[in-house]
mmCIF file of C-alpha atoms in Angstrom:
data_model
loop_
_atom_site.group_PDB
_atom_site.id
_atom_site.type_symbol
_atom_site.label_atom_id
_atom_site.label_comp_id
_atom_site.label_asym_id
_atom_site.label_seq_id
_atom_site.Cartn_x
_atom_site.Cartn_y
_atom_site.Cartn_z
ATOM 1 C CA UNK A 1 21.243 7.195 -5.539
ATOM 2 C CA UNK A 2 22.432 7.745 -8.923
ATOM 3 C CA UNK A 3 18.659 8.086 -10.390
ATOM 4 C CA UNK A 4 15.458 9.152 -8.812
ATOM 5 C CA UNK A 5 13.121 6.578 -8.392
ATOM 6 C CA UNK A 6 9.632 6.869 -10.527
ATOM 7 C CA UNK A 7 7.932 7.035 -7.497
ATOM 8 C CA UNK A 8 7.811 10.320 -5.332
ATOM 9 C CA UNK A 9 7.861 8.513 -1.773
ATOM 10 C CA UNK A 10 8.543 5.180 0.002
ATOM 11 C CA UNK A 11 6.174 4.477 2.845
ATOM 12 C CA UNK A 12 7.913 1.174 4.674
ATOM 13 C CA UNK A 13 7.037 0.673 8.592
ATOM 14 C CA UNK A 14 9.577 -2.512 9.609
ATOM 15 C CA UNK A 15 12.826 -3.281 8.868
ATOM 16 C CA UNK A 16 13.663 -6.858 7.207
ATOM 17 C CA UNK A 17 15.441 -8.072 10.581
ATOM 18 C CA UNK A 18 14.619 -9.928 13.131
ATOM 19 C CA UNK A 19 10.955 -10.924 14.428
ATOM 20 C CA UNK A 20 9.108 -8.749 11.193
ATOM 21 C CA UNK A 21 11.730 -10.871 9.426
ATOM 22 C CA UNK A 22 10.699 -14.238 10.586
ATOM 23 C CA UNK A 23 7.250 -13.257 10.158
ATOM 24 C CA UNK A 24 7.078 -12.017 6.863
ATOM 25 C CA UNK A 25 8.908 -15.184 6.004
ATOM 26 C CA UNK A 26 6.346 -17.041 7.396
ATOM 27 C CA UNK A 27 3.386 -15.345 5.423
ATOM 28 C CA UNK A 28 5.606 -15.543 2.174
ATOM 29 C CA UNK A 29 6.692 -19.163 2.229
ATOM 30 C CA UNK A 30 4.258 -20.618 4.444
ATOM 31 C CA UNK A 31 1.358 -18.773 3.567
ATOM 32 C CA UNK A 32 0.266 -18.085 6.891
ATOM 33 C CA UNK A 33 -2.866 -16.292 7.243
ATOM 34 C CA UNK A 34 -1.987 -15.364 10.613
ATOM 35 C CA UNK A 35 1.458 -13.863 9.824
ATOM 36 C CA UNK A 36 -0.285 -12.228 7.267
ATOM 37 C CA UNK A 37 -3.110 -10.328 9.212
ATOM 38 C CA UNK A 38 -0.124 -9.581 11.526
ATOM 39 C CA UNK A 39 1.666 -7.535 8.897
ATOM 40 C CA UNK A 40 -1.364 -6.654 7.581
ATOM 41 C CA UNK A 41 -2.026 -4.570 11.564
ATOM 42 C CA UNK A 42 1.468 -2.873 11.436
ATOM 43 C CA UNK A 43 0.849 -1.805 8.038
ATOM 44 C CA UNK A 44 -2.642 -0.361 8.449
ATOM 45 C CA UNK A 45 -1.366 1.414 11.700
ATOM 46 C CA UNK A 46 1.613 2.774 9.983
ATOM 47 C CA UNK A 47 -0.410 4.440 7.419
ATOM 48 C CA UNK A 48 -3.453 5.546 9.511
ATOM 49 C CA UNK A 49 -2.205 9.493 8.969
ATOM 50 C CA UNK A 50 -1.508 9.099 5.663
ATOM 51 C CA UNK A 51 -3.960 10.357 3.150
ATOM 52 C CA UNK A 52 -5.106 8.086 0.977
ATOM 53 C CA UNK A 53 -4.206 7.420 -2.739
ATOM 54 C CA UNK A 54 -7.052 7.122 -5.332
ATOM 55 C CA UNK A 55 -5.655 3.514 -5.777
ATOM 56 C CA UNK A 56 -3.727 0.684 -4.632
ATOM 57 C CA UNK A 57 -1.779 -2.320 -7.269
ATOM 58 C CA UNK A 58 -0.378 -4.763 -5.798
ATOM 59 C CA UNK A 59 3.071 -5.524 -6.989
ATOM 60 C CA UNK A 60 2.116 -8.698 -9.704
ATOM 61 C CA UNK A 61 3.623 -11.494 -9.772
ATOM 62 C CA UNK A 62 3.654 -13.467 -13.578
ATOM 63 C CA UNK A 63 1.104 -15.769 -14.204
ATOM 64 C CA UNK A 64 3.713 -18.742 -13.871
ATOM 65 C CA UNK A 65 4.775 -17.883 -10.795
ATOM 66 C CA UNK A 66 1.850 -17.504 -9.364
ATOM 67 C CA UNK A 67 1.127 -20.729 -9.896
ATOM 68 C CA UNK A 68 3.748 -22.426 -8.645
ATOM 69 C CA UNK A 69 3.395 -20.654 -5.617
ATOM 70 C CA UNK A 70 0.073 -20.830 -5.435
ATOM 71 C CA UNK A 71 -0.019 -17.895 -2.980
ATOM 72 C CA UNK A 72 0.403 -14.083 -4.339
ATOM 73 C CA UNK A 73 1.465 -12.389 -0.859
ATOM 74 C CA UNK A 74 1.199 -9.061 -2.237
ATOM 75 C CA UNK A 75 -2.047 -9.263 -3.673
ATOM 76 C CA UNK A 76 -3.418 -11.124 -0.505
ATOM 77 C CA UNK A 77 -2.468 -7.791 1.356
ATOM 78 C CA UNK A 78 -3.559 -5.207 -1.285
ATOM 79 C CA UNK A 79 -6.724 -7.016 -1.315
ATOM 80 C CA UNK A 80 -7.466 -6.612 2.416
ATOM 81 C CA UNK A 81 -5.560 -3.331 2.889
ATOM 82 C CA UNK A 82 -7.485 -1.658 -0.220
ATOM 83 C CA UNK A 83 -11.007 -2.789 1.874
ATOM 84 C CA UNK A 84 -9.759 -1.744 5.472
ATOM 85 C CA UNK A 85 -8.790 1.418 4.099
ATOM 86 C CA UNK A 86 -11.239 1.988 1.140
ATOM 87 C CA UNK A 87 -9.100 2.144 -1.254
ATOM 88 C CA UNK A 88 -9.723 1.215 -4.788
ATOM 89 C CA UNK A 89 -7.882 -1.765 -6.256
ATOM 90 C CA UNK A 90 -6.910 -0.901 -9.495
ATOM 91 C CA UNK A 91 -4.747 -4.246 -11.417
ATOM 92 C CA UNK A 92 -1.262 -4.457 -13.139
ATOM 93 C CA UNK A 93 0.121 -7.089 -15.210
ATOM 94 C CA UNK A 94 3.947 -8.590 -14.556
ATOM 95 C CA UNK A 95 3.516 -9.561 -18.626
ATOM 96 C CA UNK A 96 7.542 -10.694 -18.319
ATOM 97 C CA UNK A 97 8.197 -13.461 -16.620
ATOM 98 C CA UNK A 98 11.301 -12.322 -14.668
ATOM 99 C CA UNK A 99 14.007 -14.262 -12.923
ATOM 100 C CA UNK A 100 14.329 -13.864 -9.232
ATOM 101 C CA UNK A 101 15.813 -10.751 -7.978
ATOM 102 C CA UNK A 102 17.153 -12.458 -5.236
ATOM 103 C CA UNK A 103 21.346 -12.133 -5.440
ATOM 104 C CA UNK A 104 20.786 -9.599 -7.548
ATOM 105 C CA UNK A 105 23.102 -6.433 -7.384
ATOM 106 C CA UNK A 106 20.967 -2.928 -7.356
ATOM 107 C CA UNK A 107 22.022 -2.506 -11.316
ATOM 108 C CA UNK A 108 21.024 -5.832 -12.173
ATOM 109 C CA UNK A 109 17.640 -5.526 -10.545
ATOM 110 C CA UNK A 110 16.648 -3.247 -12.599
ATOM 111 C CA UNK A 111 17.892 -4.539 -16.285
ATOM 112 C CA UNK A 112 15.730 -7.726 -15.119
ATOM 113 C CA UNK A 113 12.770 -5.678 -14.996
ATOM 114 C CA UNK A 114 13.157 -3.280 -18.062
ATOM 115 C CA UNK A 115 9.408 -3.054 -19.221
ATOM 116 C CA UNK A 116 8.346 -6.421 -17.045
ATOM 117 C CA UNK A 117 4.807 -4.416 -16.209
ATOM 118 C CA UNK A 118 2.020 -2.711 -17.850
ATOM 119 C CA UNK A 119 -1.122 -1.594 -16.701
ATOM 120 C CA UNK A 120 -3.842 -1.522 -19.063
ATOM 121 C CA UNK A 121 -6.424 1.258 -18.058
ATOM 122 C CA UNK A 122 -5.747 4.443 -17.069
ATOM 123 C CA UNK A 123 -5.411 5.179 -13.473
ATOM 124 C CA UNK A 124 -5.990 7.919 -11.204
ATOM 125 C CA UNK A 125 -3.939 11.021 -10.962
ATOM 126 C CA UNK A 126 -2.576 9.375 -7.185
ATOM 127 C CA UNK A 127 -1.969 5.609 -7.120
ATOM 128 C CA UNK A 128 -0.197 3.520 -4.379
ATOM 129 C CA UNK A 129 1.810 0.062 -4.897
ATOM 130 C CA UNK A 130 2.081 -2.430 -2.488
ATOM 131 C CA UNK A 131 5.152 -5.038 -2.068
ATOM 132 C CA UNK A 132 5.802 -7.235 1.125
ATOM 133 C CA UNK A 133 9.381 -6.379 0.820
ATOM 134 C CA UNK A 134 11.551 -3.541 -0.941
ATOM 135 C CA UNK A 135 14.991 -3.871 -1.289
ATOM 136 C CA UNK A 136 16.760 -1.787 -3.186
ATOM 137 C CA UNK A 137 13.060 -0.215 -5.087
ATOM 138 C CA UNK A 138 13.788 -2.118 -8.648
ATOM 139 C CA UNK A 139 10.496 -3.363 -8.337
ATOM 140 C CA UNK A 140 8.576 -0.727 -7.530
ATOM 141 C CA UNK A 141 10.495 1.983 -9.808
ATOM 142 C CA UNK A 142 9.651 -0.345 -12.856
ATOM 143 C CA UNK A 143 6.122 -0.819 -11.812
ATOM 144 C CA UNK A 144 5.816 3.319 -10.807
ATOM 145 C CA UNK A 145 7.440 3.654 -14.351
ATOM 146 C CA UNK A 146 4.068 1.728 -15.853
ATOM 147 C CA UNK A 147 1.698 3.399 -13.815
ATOM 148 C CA UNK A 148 2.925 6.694 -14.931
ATOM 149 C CA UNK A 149 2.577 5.667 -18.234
ATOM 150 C CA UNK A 150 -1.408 4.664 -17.409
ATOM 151 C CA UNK A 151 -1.456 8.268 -16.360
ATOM 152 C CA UNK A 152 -0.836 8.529 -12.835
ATOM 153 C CA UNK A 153 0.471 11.893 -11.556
ATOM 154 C CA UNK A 154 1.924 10.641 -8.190
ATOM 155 C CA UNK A 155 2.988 7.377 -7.461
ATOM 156 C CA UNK A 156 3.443 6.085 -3.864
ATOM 157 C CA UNK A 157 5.622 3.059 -3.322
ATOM 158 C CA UNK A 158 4.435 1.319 0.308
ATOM 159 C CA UNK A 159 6.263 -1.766 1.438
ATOM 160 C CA UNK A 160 5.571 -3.907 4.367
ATOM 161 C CA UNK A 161 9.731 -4.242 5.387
ATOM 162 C CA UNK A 162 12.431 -3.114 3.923
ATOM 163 C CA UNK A 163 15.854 -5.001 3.476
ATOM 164 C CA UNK A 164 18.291 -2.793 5.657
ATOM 165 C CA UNK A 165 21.640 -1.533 3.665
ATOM 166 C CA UNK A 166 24.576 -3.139 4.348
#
């Protein structure tokens, strides 16, 4: 790494690969519930010794998008990870609309998301966000990058799978 991230730690249990792969691929384009609550186990287990932020934002997805989709996987999970958990939700707003990051070298990831989020309260002093998949962290570095801005002190970044290097 040339630059440290805007978070202070990465908390990601599976690897992009393979079964977790197909699954996540399955709750992402398919939307299914049961993929999801999958995920939704091996993330909850992976963090059951890890003490707990004083929030949780789910990586957002633009207002567009979202409705094309019509499914916000990373919300869906926040939302039922922040209640397992007790956690308090605490909301973030993708105000860009951003292109894909997919095909996107690790430079280029992160010019698309220059300033993409804000959040408008203030937050907690320790704040988690929550993606389904981190590649190379463009996301959640801009994201972290807001939240410090809304006053948050230490920023975890947690991740369901993450894209091995090459």
């Amino acid at each position: 790494m040339k630059r440290m991230p805007a978070f202070d730690t990465a908390r990601v249990p599976l690897r992009y690969e393979d079964e977790a792969r197909k699954v996540m691929q399955r709750f992402k384009f398919q939307a299914s519930p049961r993929a999801g609550s999958v995920l939704l186990e091996l993330m909850e287990e992976a963090l059951r010794e890890t003490p707990r932020p004083q929030a949780l934002l789910a990586v957002p997805l633009h207002r567009r998008r979202a409705r094309q989709r019509g499914f916000d996987q990373a919300r869906w999970l926040a939302e039922r990870l922040a209640a397992r958990l007790d956690i308090p939700l605490a909301v973030a707003q993708r105000h860009r609309d951003t292109p894909s990051q997919r095909g996107l070298d690790r430079r280029r990831r992160r010019g698309n998301l220059h300033a993409a989020f804000r959040v408008e309260t203030s937050l907690p002093a320790e704040v988690a966000l929550l993606d389904d998949v981190m590649t190379t962290g463009a996301t959640l570095d801009a994201l972290a990058r807001a939240c410090r801005q809304a006053g948050a002190e230490r920023v975890e970044a947690w991740a369901v799978a993450r894209t091995p290097l090459p």
